[in-house]
mmCIF file of C-alpha atoms in Angstrom:
data_model
loop_
_atom_site.group_PDB
_atom_site.id
_atom_site.type_symbol
_atom_site.label_atom_id
_atom_site.label_comp_id
_atom_site.label_asym_id
_atom_site.label_seq_id
_atom_site.Cartn_x
_atom_site.Cartn_y
_atom_site.Cartn_z
ATOM 1 C CA MET A 1 73.053 78.079 80.394
ATOM 2 C CA ARG A 2 72.191 76.288 84.117
ATOM 3 C CA LEU A 3 69.317 78.457 85.854
ATOM 4 C CA ILE A 4 71.157 81.381 87.872
ATOM 5 C CA HIS A 5 69.633 80.357 91.138
ATOM 6 C CA ARG A 6 71.223 76.527 91.126
ATOM 7 C CA GLY A 7 74.600 78.602 89.774
ATOM 8 C CA ILE A 8 74.053 80.748 92.845
ATOM 9 C CA LEU A 9 73.765 78.262 95.477
ATOM 10 C CA LEU A 10 76.580 75.888 94.128
ATOM 11 C CA CYS A 11 78.939 79.018 94.601
ATOM 12 C CA PHE A 12 77.437 79.643 98.075
ATOM 13 C CA ALA A 13 78.255 75.799 99.092
ATOM 14 C CA LEU A 14 81.399 75.120 97.516
ATOM 15 C CA LEU A 15 83.008 78.885 98.926
ATOM 16 C CA ALA A 16 84.192 77.612 102.479
ATOM 17 C CA THR A 17 86.751 74.832 100.247
ATOM 18 C CA ALA A 18 87.618 76.693 96.413
ATOM 19 C CA PRO A 19 90.278 78.566 96.317
ATOM 20 C CA ALA A 20 89.425 82.777 96.136
ATOM 21 C CA LEU A 21 88.360 83.986 93.110
ATOM 22 C CA ALA A 22 86.347 87.117 93.895
ATOM 23 C CA TRP A 23 84.195 89.211 96.428
ATOM 24 C CA GLY A 24 82.576 86.782 97.712
ATOM 25 C CA PRO A 25 78.149 86.106 96.643
ATOM 26 C CA LEU A 26 77.685 88.736 98.930
ATOM 27 C CA GLY A 27 80.544 91.713 97.854
ATOM 28 C CA HIS A 28 78.773 90.729 94.365
ATOM 29 C CA ARG A 29 75.225 91.020 94.944
ATOM 30 C CA ILE A 30 75.863 93.945 97.262
ATOM 31 C CA VAL A 31 77.652 95.390 93.736
ATOM 32 C CA ALA A 32 74.997 94.797 91.554
ATOM 33 C CA ASP A 33 71.935 95.935 94.129
ATOM 34 C CA LEU A 34 74.012 99.235 94.140
ATOM 35 C CA ALA A 35 74.351 99.662 90.360
ATOM 36 C CA ALA A 36 70.424 98.309 89.869
ATOM 37 C CA ALA A 37 69.135 101.608 92.024
ATOM 38 C CA GLN A 38 71.384 103.814 89.822
ATOM 39 C CA LEU A 39 70.813 103.076 86.885
ATOM 40 C CA ALA A 40 68.319 105.373 83.922
ATOM 41 C CA PRO A 41 65.856 104.859 82.135
ATOM 42 C CA ALA A 42 66.779 103.255 79.333
ATOM 43 C CA ALA A 43 69.410 101.445 80.048
ATOM 44 C CA ARG A 44 67.077 99.345 82.712
ATOM 45 C CA ALA A 45 64.581 98.934 80.311
ATOM 46 C CA GLN A 46 67.452 97.248 78.271
ATOM 47 C CA VAL A 47 69.036 95.417 81.087
ATOM 48 C CA ASP A 48 65.221 93.910 82.496
ATOM 49 C CA ALA A 49 64.119 92.749 78.903
ATOM 50 C CA LEU A 50 67.684 90.720 78.785
ATOM 51 C CA LEU A 51 67.784 89.505 81.940
ATOM 52 C CA ALA A 52 64.391 88.290 81.423
ATOM 53 C CA SER A 53 65.674 86.111 78.540
ATOM 54 C CA GLU A 54 67.358 84.666 81.006
ATOM 55 C CA HIS A 55 65.035 83.814 84.018
ATOM 56 C CA ALA A 56 66.563 86.063 86.383
ATOM 57 C CA GLN A 57 64.243 89.348 88.081
ATOM 58 C CA SER A 58 67.542 91.232 89.193
ATOM 59 C CA LEU A 59 71.123 92.098 88.697
ATOM 60 C CA ALA A 60 72.151 90.875 92.007
ATOM 61 C CA ASP A 61 70.702 87.405 90.680
ATOM 62 C CA ILE A 62 73.202 86.993 87.670
ATOM 63 C CA ALA A 63 76.117 88.665 89.851
ATOM 64 C CA ASN A 64 78.023 85.279 90.727
ATOM 65 C CA TRP A 65 77.033 83.771 87.425
ATOM 66 C CA ALA A 66 80.727 83.544 86.161
ATOM 67 C CA ASP A 67 82.366 82.452 89.795
ATOM 68 C CA THR A 68 79.814 78.903 88.927
ATOM 69 C CA LEU A 69 81.712 78.011 85.457
ATOM 70 C CA ARG A 70 84.193 76.334 86.755
ATOM 71 C CA ASP A 71 81.690 74.175 89.381
ATOM 72 C CA ASP A 72 79.339 72.890 87.149
ATOM 73 C CA PRO A 73 79.959 70.134 84.276
ATOM 74 C CA ASP A 74 78.598 71.567 81.293
ATOM 75 C CA GLN A 75 80.623 74.967 81.928
ATOM 76 C CA ALA A 76 83.468 73.248 82.971
ATOM 77 C CA ALA A 77 85.047 74.404 79.376
ATOM 78 C CA LEU A 78 84.125 78.450 79.770
ATOM 79 C CA GLY A 79 84.755 78.482 83.011
ATOM 80 C CA LYS A 80 88.128 77.603 82.099
ATOM 81 C CA ALA A 81 89.154 79.690 78.847
ATOM 82 C CA THR A 82 88.205 82.922 81.901
ATOM 83 C CA ALA A 83 89.678 81.750 84.670
ATOM 84 C CA PRO A 84 92.133 84.928 83.962
ATOM 85 C CA LEU A 85 89.569 87.199 83.401
ATOM 86 C CA HIS A 86 88.721 87.976 87.136
ATOM 87 C CA TYR A 87 92.137 89.643 87.643
ATOM 88 C CA VAL A 88 94.817 91.332 86.328
ATOM 89 C CA ASN A 89 98.572 91.162 87.727
ATOM 90 C CA MET A 90 100.496 94.647 87.653
ATOM 91 C CA HIS A 91 104.080 93.648 87.252
ATOM 92 C CA GLY A 92 105.884 96.051 88.703
ATOM 93 C CA SER A 93 103.908 98.849 89.746
ATOM 94 C CA CYS A 94 100.457 99.838 89.596
ATOM 95 C CA ASP A 95 100.771 101.453 85.894
ATOM 96 C CA TYR A 96 98.844 99.434 83.954
ATOM 97 C CA LYS A 97 100.756 97.835 80.925
ATOM 98 C CA PRO A 98 98.561 95.933 78.387
ATOM 99 C CA ALA A 99 101.333 94.060 76.617
ATOM 100 C CA LEU A 100 103.082 93.222 79.620
ATOM 101 C CA ASP A 101 99.679 93.166 82.591
ATOM 102 C CA CYS A 102 97.246 92.110 79.763
ATOM 103 C CA HIS A 103 97.859 89.566 76.761
ATOM 104 C CA ASP A 104 96.018 89.243 74.202
ATOM 105 C CA GLY A 105 92.937 90.860 76.521
ATOM 106 C CA GLN A 106 93.388 88.606 79.008
ATOM 107 C CA CYS A 107 92.746 89.995 82.236
ATOM 108 C CA VAL A 108 89.899 91.425 84.185
ATOM 109 C CA VAL A 109 90.902 95.074 82.007
ATOM 110 C CA GLY A 110 90.449 93.548 78.992
ATOM 111 C CA ALA A 111 87.275 91.380 79.887
ATOM 112 C CA ILE A 112 85.568 94.361 81.144
ATOM 113 C CA ASN A 113 85.792 96.144 77.932
ATOM 114 C CA HIS A 114 85.589 92.753 75.745
ATOM 115 C CA TYR A 115 81.660 92.406 77.173
ATOM 116 C CA ALA A 116 81.185 95.577 77.517
ATOM 117 C CA ALA A 117 81.122 95.398 73.374
ATOM 118 C CA ILE A 118 79.341 92.617 73.099
ATOM 119 C CA LEU A 119 76.481 93.810 74.973
ATOM 120 C CA GLY A 120 75.936 97.063 73.218
ATOM 121 C CA ASN A 121 76.255 95.363 70.536
ATOM 122 C CA ARG A 122 72.097 95.435 69.469
ATOM 123 C CA SER A 123 73.416 93.282 65.920
ATOM 124 C CA LEU A 124 74.101 90.172 68.379
ATOM 125 C CA SER A 125 71.803 87.239 69.660
ATOM 126 C CA ILE A 126 70.187 88.121 73.053
ATOM 127 C CA ALA A 127 72.015 85.034 74.161
ATOM 128 C CA ALA A 128 75.046 86.201 73.613
ATOM 129 C CA ARG A 129 74.613 89.575 75.163
ATOM 130 C CA ALA A 130 72.893 87.818 77.837
ATOM 131 C CA GLN A 131 75.970 86.211 78.730
ATOM 132 C CA ALA A 132 77.895 89.399 78.119
ATOM 133 C CA LEU A 133 75.690 90.893 80.959
ATOM 134 C CA ASN A 134 76.096 88.674 83.135
ATOM 135 C CA PHE A 135 80.368 88.373 82.975
ATOM 136 C CA VAL A 136 80.299 92.801 83.138
ATOM 137 C CA VAL A 137 78.623 92.672 86.400
ATOM 138 C CA HIS A 138 80.714 89.731 87.926
ATOM 139 C CA PHE A 139 84.151 91.106 86.089
ATOM 140 C CA VAL A 140 83.548 95.147 87.558
ATOM 141 C CA GLY A 141 82.766 93.751 90.619
ATOM 142 C CA ASP A 142 86.355 91.978 90.393
ATOM 143 C CA VAL A 143 88.237 94.716 89.661
ATOM 144 C CA HIS A 144 87.482 96.834 92.851
ATOM 145 C CA GLN A 145 88.517 93.578 95.104
ATOM 146 C CA PRO A 146 92.079 95.074 95.766
ATOM 147 C CA LEU A 147 93.649 92.184 95.699
ATOM 148 C CA HIS A 148 92.789 91.535 92.271
ATOM 149 C CA ALA A 149 95.659 93.764 90.824
ATOM 150 C CA GLY A 150 97.759 92.191 92.787
ATOM 151 C CA TYR A 151 101.363 91.147 93.602
ATOM 152 C CA LEU A 152 101.704 88.338 91.103
ATOM 153 C CA GLN A 153 103.888 86.038 93.401
ATOM 154 C CA ASP A 154 101.350 85.088 95.712
ATOM 155 C CA ARG A 155 98.585 84.668 93.784
ATOM 156 C CA GLY A 156 96.695 87.758 95.067
ATOM 157 C CA ALA A 157 97.271 86.968 98.400
ATOM 158 C CA ASN A 158 95.924 83.639 98.086
ATOM 159 C CA ASP A 159 99.363 81.901 99.080
ATOM 160 C CA TYR A 160 99.576 84.986 102.555
ATOM 161 C CA GLN A 161 98.515 83.066 105.061
ATOM 162 C CA VAL A 162 96.035 84.298 107.854
ATOM 163 C CA GLN A 163 94.741 83.578 111.432
ATOM 164 C CA PHE A 164 91.275 85.652 111.116
ATOM 165 C CA ASP A 165 87.889 84.525 113.773
ATOM 166 C CA GLY A 166 91.004 81.851 114.661
ATOM 167 C CA GLN A 167 90.482 79.799 112.077
ATOM 168 C CA GLY A 168 93.077 79.568 109.713
ATOM 169 C CA SER A 169 92.350 81.428 106.031
ATOM 170 C CA ASN A 170 94.502 83.515 103.307
ATOM 171 C CA LEU A 171 94.557 87.257 102.721
ATOM 172 C CA HIS A 172 92.532 87.096 99.616
ATOM 173 C CA ARG A 173 89.554 85.133 101.346
ATOM 174 C CA VAL A 174 89.292 87.909 103.960
ATOM 175 C CA TRP A 175 88.892 90.563 101.614
ATOM 176 C CA ASP A 176 86.682 88.426 99.194
ATOM 177 C CA SER A 177 84.377 88.128 102.465
ATOM 178 C CA GLY A 178 85.635 88.063 106.168
ATOM 179 C CA LEU A 179 85.602 91.964 106.209
ATOM 180 C CA LEU A 180 82.342 91.961 104.407
ATOM 181 C CA SER A 181 80.867 88.851 107.109
ATOM 182 C CA THR A 182 82.043 90.586 110.188
ATOM 183 C CA ARG A 183 78.575 93.435 109.753
ATOM 184 C CA HIS A 184 76.060 90.604 109.763
ATOM 185 C CA LEU A 185 74.367 91.763 107.084
ATOM 186 C CA ASP A 186 72.503 89.973 104.063
ATOM 187 C CA ALA A 187 73.103 91.712 100.843
ATOM 188 C CA PRO A 188 69.522 93.819 100.743
ATOM 189 C CA ASP A 189 70.174 95.142 104.572
ATOM 190 C CA TYR A 190 74.169 95.775 103.262
ATOM 191 C CA THR A 191 73.147 97.358 100.213
ATOM 192 C CA ALA A 192 70.945 99.551 102.355
ATOM 193 C CA LEU A 193 73.925 100.741 104.965
ATOM 194 C CA LEU A 194 75.539 102.043 102.140
ATOM 195 C CA GLN A 195 73.439 103.907 100.267
ATOM 196 C CA LYS A 196 72.707 105.313 103.313
ATOM 197 C CA GLN A 197 76.485 107.062 102.906
ATOM 198 C CA GLY A 198 75.158 109.127 99.887
ATOM 199 C CA PRO A 199 76.593 108.863 96.305
ATOM 200 C CA VAL A 200 80.105 108.090 96.568
ATOM 201 C CA ALA A 201 82.192 111.008 94.656
ATOM 202 C CA LEU A 202 84.721 109.313 91.728
ATOM 203 C CA PRO A 203 87.885 109.415 91.899
ATOM 204 C CA ALA A 204 89.733 112.260 89.195
ATOM 205 C CA PRO A 205 89.917 110.069 85.649
ATOM 206 C CA ILE A 206 93.262 109.636 85.010
ATOM 207 C CA ALA A 207 95.135 110.291 81.447
ATOM 208 C CA PRO A 208 95.101 108.591 79.040
ATOM 209 C CA LEU A 209 91.176 108.266 79.745
ATOM 210 C CA ASP A 210 90.682 105.456 76.850
ATOM 211 C CA ASN A 211 90.260 103.059 79.503
ATOM 212 C CA PRO A 212 88.014 103.585 82.277
ATOM 213 C CA PRO A 213 88.350 99.863 83.566
ATOM 214 C CA ALA A 214 92.106 99.997 83.463
ATOM 215 C CA GLN A 215 92.462 102.883 85.926
ATOM 216 C CA TRP A 216 90.195 101.206 88.154
ATOM 217 C CA ALA A 217 92.884 98.612 88.507
ATOM 218 C CA GLU A 218 95.757 100.757 89.131
ATOM 219 C CA GLN A 219 93.285 102.571 92.195
ATOM 220 C CA SER A 220 92.773 98.470 93.006
ATOM 221 C CA CYS A 221 96.251 97.879 93.144
ATOM 222 C CA ARG A 222 97.289 101.534 95.304
ATOM 223 C CA ILE A 223 95.475 99.908 98.172
ATOM 224 C CA VAL A 224 97.461 96.316 97.438
ATOM 225 C CA MET A 225 100.097 98.923 98.310
ATOM 226 C CA HIS A 226 99.348 100.641 101.694
ATOM 227 C CA ASP A 227 100.442 99.947 104.699
ATOM 228 C CA GLY A 228 99.373 97.452 106.704
ATOM 229 C CA VAL A 229 97.212 95.811 104.036
ATOM 230 C CA TYR A 230 99.233 92.956 104.585
ATOM 231 C CA PRO A 231 99.059 92.478 107.932
ATOM 232 C CA ASP A 232 101.640 92.278 111.118
ATOM 233 C CA GLY A 233 102.068 88.390 112.143
ATOM 234 C CA HIS A 234 99.878 87.112 109.587
ATOM 235 C CA VAL A 235 96.753 88.243 112.499
ATOM 236 C CA ILE A 236 93.348 89.742 111.091
ATOM 237 C CA SER A 237 92.792 91.786 114.624
ATOM 238 C CA ALA A 238 89.963 93.635 115.275
ATOM 239 C CA ALA A 239 91.680 96.748 114.388
ATOM 240 C CA TYR A 240 92.538 95.512 110.956
ATOM 241 C CA ILE A 241 89.148 95.028 110.741
ATOM 242 C CA GLU A 242 88.022 98.690 111.849
ATOM 243 C CA ARG A 243 90.723 99.699 109.326
ATOM 244 C CA GLU A 244 90.411 98.225 106.524
ATOM 245 C CA ARG A 245 86.778 97.363 105.879
ATOM 246 C CA PRO A 246 85.672 100.880 104.692
ATOM 247 C CA LEU A 247 88.108 100.619 102.111
ATOM 248 C CA ALA A 248 86.124 96.849 100.941
ATOM 249 C CA GLU A 249 83.256 98.874 101.379
ATOM 250 C CA ARG A 250 84.164 102.098 99.655
ATOM 251 C CA GLN A 251 85.136 99.594 96.667
ATOM 252 C CA LEU A 252 81.793 97.995 96.659
ATOM 253 C CA ARG A 253 80.299 101.395 96.465
ATOM 254 C CA LEU A 254 82.870 102.875 93.338
ATOM 255 C CA ALA A 255 82.041 99.541 91.734
ATOM 256 C CA GLY A 256 78.419 99.886 92.027
ATOM 257 C CA LYS A 257 78.630 103.182 90.461
ATOM 258 C CA ARG A 258 80.749 103.102 87.542
ATOM 259 C CA LEU A 259 78.751 99.570 86.958
ATOM 260 C CA ALA A 260 76.096 102.049 87.064
ATOM 261 C CA ASP A 261 77.434 104.009 84.400
ATOM 262 C CA LEU A 262 78.831 101.592 82.468
ATOM 263 C CA LEU A 263 75.663 100.241 81.655
ATOM 264 C CA ASP A 264 74.232 103.574 81.523
ATOM 265 C CA ARG A 265 76.520 104.303 78.416
ATOM 266 C CA VAL A 266 76.049 100.561 76.332
ATOM 267 C CA LEU A 267 72.421 100.292 76.812
ATOM 268 C CA GLY A 268 71.223 103.910 77.644
ATOM 269 C CA ASP A 269 69.366 104.505 74.304
ATOM 270 C CA SER A 270 65.374 103.960 73.722
ATOM 271 C CA ARG A 271 65.824 101.184 71.182
ATOM 272 C CA ALA A 272 64.571 97.799 71.712
ATOM 273 C CA VAL A 273 66.882 95.100 72.641
ATOM 274 C CA SER A 274 67.399 92.925 69.418
ATOM 275 C CA THR A 275 64.768 90.376 67.854
ATOM 276 C CA PRO A 276 66.241 87.098 69.346
ATOM 277 C CA ARG A 277 67.865 84.853 67.021
#
């Protein structure tokens, strides 16, 4: 695995030209920082040990790794194999149907469940579990970007062109990074701003209760269905930013809380991380 910091730099360098895939680097780092601040001590110890195995210091250091794979020649095969795992295409409604929306687990919902199971399996090697942590941190962020559970026909609004800040863009990229960039804050300051709002209230669980990531995807999908998310005239106005940015920020806060809860659940005991092999 390449050094984490090199991957992050690649992600920043290619952001302007690469197709939009996820929250931008800023959003993913915010989710990771929010989660890290909410971890219980037992899970934090496990996370720290796994991070140390990759010479990373924080969840934010690994939060964007999954988006750099496609641009790293040494990881191109893994990037291609995991490309469908960054999103879920809901077919016809926002009610998640695994056989239709996530065939063979090839979507962000299936990916979160798959890699969380690897992360929590202490019989596996540290390398396998550390990689799973990378994916879990990233994919929990992804499923909370509403357009990652959007329309198949426009590739989650990658094909929906807009004018933003006087330049051509697409709606997916606006939600990835454009809305957040209007704050003109770096990740630590943005995280602090969101933390000042206090604990986020999680929506009530929806039956069936055996697949929380599916519910997260359904909730993201329903945001996409709100009137006005696709802007009239294809123009991102100041009014649009003021209306939609709070929704994006709430999604970041939900992602941070849910990521912390997931890590507490799969890592939250006092056993040591398994011996490397």
